[in-house]
Short mmCIF file of C-alpha atoms and ligand atoms in Angstrom, two decimals:
data_model
loop_
_atom_site.label_atom_id
_atom_site.label_comp_id
_atom_site.label_asym_id
_atom_site.label_seq_id
_atom_site.Cartn_x
_atom_site.Cartn_y
_atom_site.Cartn_z
CA MET A 855 82.58 102.97 105.02
CA ALA A 856 85.84 103.62 103.21
CA GLN A 857 87.14 105.27 100.08
CA ILE A 858 88.21 102.57 97.68
CA LEU A 859 90.02 102.89 94.39
CA VAL A 860 89.36 100.29 91.68
CA VAL A 861 92.02 100.01 88.98
CA GLU A 862 90.67 97.61 86.24
CA ASP A 863 90.63 97.95 82.49
CA GLU A 864 87.81 95.47 81.77
CA ALA A 865 84.71 97.59 81.84
CA ALA A 866 82.29 94.85 82.95
CA ILE A 867 84.49 93.85 85.93
CA ARG A 868 85.13 97.50 86.82
CA ARG A 869 81.47 98.29 86.81
CA GLY A 870 80.71 95.14 88.88
CA LEU A 871 83.33 96.03 91.54
CA VAL A 872 82.15 99.68 91.76
CA GLU A 873 78.49 98.52 92.09
CA VAL A 874 79.17 95.90 94.75
CA LEU A 875 81.38 98.20 96.85
CA GLU A 876 78.97 101.20 96.49
CA ALA A 877 76.11 98.98 97.61
CA LYS A 878 78.17 98.31 100.73
CA GLY A 879 78.28 102.13 101.36
CA HIS A 880 81.82 102.65 100.23
CA ARG A 881 82.87 105.67 98.15
CA VAL A 882 84.50 104.30 94.99
CA GLN A 883 86.75 105.73 92.40
CA ALA A 884 87.66 103.93 89.24
CA ALA A 885 90.64 104.04 86.96
CA VAL A 886 91.31 102.18 83.69
CA THR A 887 95.02 102.43 83.14
CA GLY A 888 98.05 101.88 85.33
CA PRO A 889 99.19 105.57 85.34
CA GLU A 890 95.67 106.81 85.98
CA GLY A 891 95.42 104.40 88.89
CA LEU A 892 98.74 105.52 90.34
CA HIS A 893 97.77 109.10 90.06
CA LEU A 894 94.55 108.57 91.99
CA ALA A 895 96.23 106.28 94.57
CA LEU A 896 98.67 109.00 95.50
CA ALA A 897 96.27 112.00 95.17
CA PRO A 898 95.80 114.16 98.26
CA SER A 899 92.43 112.51 98.90
CA ARG A 900 94.26 109.17 99.15
CA PRO A 901 92.03 106.12 99.14
CA ASP A 902 91.81 103.75 102.12
CA LEU A 903 92.33 100.66 99.90
CA VAL A 904 93.22 99.97 96.28
CA LEU A 905 91.89 97.04 94.30
CA LEU A 906 94.51 96.59 91.55
CA ASP A 907 94.28 94.50 88.42
CA VAL A 908 97.54 93.01 87.22
CA MET A 909 97.17 93.18 83.44
CA LEU A 910 96.59 96.89 82.79
CA PRO A 911 97.27 99.11 79.82
CA GLU A 912 100.52 101.18 79.82
CA MET A 913 101.77 99.93 83.21
CA SER A 914 101.38 96.54 84.93
CA GLY A 915 99.59 96.28 88.29
CA PHE A 916 102.93 95.29 89.91
CA ASP A 917 104.66 98.37 88.58
CA VAL A 918 101.82 100.50 89.80
CA LEU A 919 102.18 98.81 93.19
CA ARG A 920 105.93 99.39 93.28
CA ALA A 921 105.36 103.08 92.58
CA ILE A 922 102.69 103.25 95.25
CA ARG A 923 104.88 101.67 97.84
CA ALA A 924 107.65 104.22 97.21
CA LYS A 925 105.33 106.99 98.32
CA ALA A 926 102.69 105.31 100.41
CA PRO A 927 104.22 102.26 102.10
CA ALA A 928 101.18 101.47 104.25
CA LEU A 929 98.40 102.03 101.77
CA PRO A 930 96.42 98.75 101.64
CA VAL A 931 96.39 97.05 98.21
CA ILE A 932 94.51 93.98 97.09
CA ILE A 933 95.70 92.45 93.82
CA VAL A 934 93.03 91.18 91.44
CA THR A 935 94.21 88.45 89.22
CA ALA A 936 92.65 86.46 86.43
CA LYS A 937 92.20 82.72 86.95
CA GLY A 938 95.20 80.82 85.42
CA GLN A 939 97.24 83.96 85.30
CA GLU A 940 100.77 83.43 86.54
CA VAL A 941 101.23 85.70 89.48
CA ASP A 942 104.35 85.84 91.49
CA LYS A 943 102.92 85.81 94.91
CA VAL A 944 106.29 85.93 96.57
CA MET A 945 107.15 89.12 94.68
CA GLY A 946 103.73 90.44 95.60
CA PHE A 947 104.16 89.90 99.27
CA GLU A 948 107.60 91.44 99.17
CA LEU A 949 105.98 94.43 97.55
CA GLY A 950 103.57 94.54 100.40
CA VAL A 951 100.42 93.18 98.75
CA ASP A 952 97.77 92.83 101.50
CA ASP A 953 95.71 90.16 99.76
CA TYR A 954 94.77 88.59 96.47
CA VAL A 955 91.39 88.11 94.79
CA THR A 956 91.09 85.82 91.75
CA LYS A 957 88.67 86.49 88.94
CA PRO A 958 85.94 85.32 88.72
CA PHE A 959 85.34 86.00 92.44
CA SER A 960 82.11 85.81 94.38
CA VAL A 961 80.74 88.97 95.84
CA LEU A 962 80.90 87.49 99.31
CA GLU A 963 84.59 86.60 98.93
CA LEU A 964 85.45 90.03 97.64
CA LEU A 965 83.57 91.85 100.42
CA GLY A 966 85.17 89.47 102.96
CA ARG A 967 88.69 90.26 101.82
CA VAL A 968 88.04 94.02 101.46
CA GLY A 969 86.53 94.07 105.02
CA ALA A 970 89.46 92.12 106.55
CA VAL A 971 92.06 94.40 104.89
CA LEU A 972 90.28 97.54 105.93
CA ARG A 973 89.87 96.26 109.58
CA ARG A 974 93.57 95.41 109.72
CA ALA A 975 94.58 98.70 108.33
CA SER A 976 92.52 100.85 110.67
CA GLY A 977 93.83 99.04 113.72
CA LEU A 978 95.58 101.62 115.80
CA PRO A 979 98.94 100.62 117.30
CA GLY A 980 98.06 97.98 119.77
CA ASP A 981 99.03 97.82 123.41
CA ASP A 982 102.44 96.60 124.45
CA PRO A 983 102.28 92.81 124.29
CA SER A 984 102.69 91.04 127.65
CA GLY A 985 102.37 87.52 128.97
CA VAL A 986 102.94 84.55 126.75
CA LEU A 987 102.33 84.67 123.01
CA THR A 988 102.86 82.21 120.11
CA ILE A 989 104.71 83.88 117.29
CA GLY A 990 105.25 81.55 114.43
CA MET A 991 107.23 78.55 115.66
CA ALA A 992 108.19 80.30 118.89
CA ILE A 993 106.57 80.72 122.25
CA VAL A 994 107.50 84.10 123.73
CA ASP A 995 107.12 85.04 127.37
CA PHE A 996 107.35 88.84 127.39
CA ASP A 997 107.24 89.14 131.16
CA ARG A 998 110.20 86.81 131.82
CA LEU A 999 111.97 87.48 128.46
CA ILE A 1000 112.14 83.83 127.50
CA LEU A 1001 111.79 82.57 123.87
CA SER A 1002 111.41 78.93 123.31
CA ARG A 1003 111.14 76.87 120.18
CA ASP A 1004 110.51 73.12 120.04
CA GLY A 1005 110.44 73.22 123.85
CA VAL A 1006 113.97 74.58 124.10
CA ALA A 1007 114.76 78.11 125.38
CA ARG A 1008 116.65 80.10 122.77
CA GLU A 1009 119.01 82.95 123.11
CA LEU A 1010 117.71 86.43 122.26
CA ALA A 1011 119.12 89.74 123.48
CA THR A 1012 116.78 92.14 125.33
CA LYS A 1013 116.73 94.42 122.24
CA GLY A 1014 115.46 91.44 120.25
CA PHE A 1015 112.42 91.21 122.56
CA ASP A 1016 112.03 95.03 122.29
CA LEU A 1017 112.05 94.74 118.44
CA LEU A 1018 109.45 91.98 118.60
CA ARG A 1019 107.25 94.13 120.76
CA CYS A 1020 107.65 96.99 118.37
CA LEU A 1021 106.58 94.92 115.39
CA LEU A 1022 103.65 93.44 117.41
CA ARG A 1023 102.41 96.87 118.32
CA HIS A 1024 102.12 97.56 114.57
CA LYS A 1025 101.10 94.01 113.70
CA GLY A 1026 100.02 93.64 110.05
CA LYS A 1027 101.47 97.08 109.13
CA VAL A 1028 104.79 98.10 107.62
CA VAL A 1029 107.18 99.57 110.19
CA SER A 1030 110.05 101.57 108.70
CA ARG A 1031 113.63 101.16 109.91
CA ASP A 1032 113.46 104.77 111.14
CA ALA A 1033 110.35 104.01 113.24
CA ILE A 1034 112.09 100.86 114.57
CA MET A 1035 115.15 102.86 115.41
CA ASP A 1036 113.14 105.44 117.28
CA GLU A 1037 110.93 102.98 119.13
CA VAL A 1038 113.50 100.43 120.03
CA TRP A 1039 116.86 102.19 120.30
CA GLY A 1040 115.77 105.81 120.86
CA GLN A 1041 116.18 108.82 118.58
CA ASP A 1042 119.62 109.75 119.63
CA SER A 1043 121.06 106.37 118.90
CA MET A 1044 124.01 106.26 116.44
CA LEU A 1045 122.86 102.84 115.48
CA ASN A 1046 123.59 101.52 112.00
CA THR A 1047 120.52 100.19 110.24
CA ARG A 1048 122.48 96.96 109.67
CA THR A 1049 122.05 96.21 113.31
CA ILE A 1050 118.20 96.13 112.72
CA ASP A 1051 118.73 93.82 109.76
CA ASN A 1052 120.88 91.50 111.84
CA TYR A 1053 118.13 91.25 114.52
CA ILE A 1054 115.55 90.59 111.78
CA VAL A 1055 117.67 87.68 110.53
CA LYS A 1056 117.94 86.38 114.16
CA LEU A 1057 114.23 86.71 114.72
CA ARG A 1058 113.44 84.84 111.48
CA GLN A 1059 115.71 82.00 112.64
CA LEU A 1060 113.63 81.84 115.86
CA ILE A 1061 110.09 82.26 114.64
CA GLU A 1062 109.92 81.20 110.97
CA PRO A 1063 109.33 77.60 109.80
CA ASP A 1064 111.75 78.44 106.99
CA PRO A 1065 113.82 81.63 107.70
CA ASN A 1066 114.69 81.91 103.97
CA ASN A 1067 111.03 82.09 103.00
CA PRO A 1068 109.52 84.12 105.81
CA CYS A 1069 105.70 83.91 106.24
CA HIS A 1070 105.57 85.95 109.43
CA LEU A 1071 108.29 88.61 109.34
CA HIS A 1072 108.12 90.11 105.93
CA THR A 1073 110.60 92.53 104.27
CA VAL A 1074 108.72 95.23 102.32
CA HIS A 1075 111.40 96.54 99.95
CA GLY A 1076 112.11 100.27 100.32
CA ALA A 1077 109.60 100.50 103.22
CA GLY A 1078 110.60 98.32 106.19
CA TYR A 1079 109.23 95.22 107.84
CA ARG A 1080 105.79 93.76 108.60
CA LEU A 1081 104.89 91.14 111.14
CA GLU A 1082 101.93 88.84 110.57
CA LEU A 1083 100.95 86.27 113.14
CA1 CA B 1270 93.09 93.61 82.95
#
């Protein structure tokens, strides 16, 4: 059971969403306009998940999302779009959208996506990864510190493995540069955040099918980085 905020201006869809989610035992709040949704999303009794329509009065869903991300980088958000509506999914993922639902949607699909996002969000930081893991295009042996791609061992500094471990511990969640700095380099480090960015570029070259369009190691603007396996 979770607290879910529904931001949707079409009354019939809003009511439908509220009904379906309440029937599942969730506590549901509803908002009609962008500003109202933003206010509830950032209220002290912060929801566990926001279902956010794109076409909203006064403020678009993406503007609401951008404002949410500035204050609550890790708050899970599912974007609700209308069929045939142009949605810039790349922009959405950069803004940290957790998933999309397209109207009209089936109750099963909606509940499936809501459940998956809530499960991912409630995952506590995992254990330190060990052994051999496949991460994107790479195979990483965390015990022997060997990363290979296409069967060839590639060069990666020890800190690169540490950074990968850090992102894996928080898999599916945004990790801020400050948190990365603390966990990988230690609090006293005089490290420039550029160094982190350089390691991210390097990791993308190693794990991404297309480093310029990352599908595993995402940048969440103004918030940090998120690794998806
Ligand atoms: Ca709408």
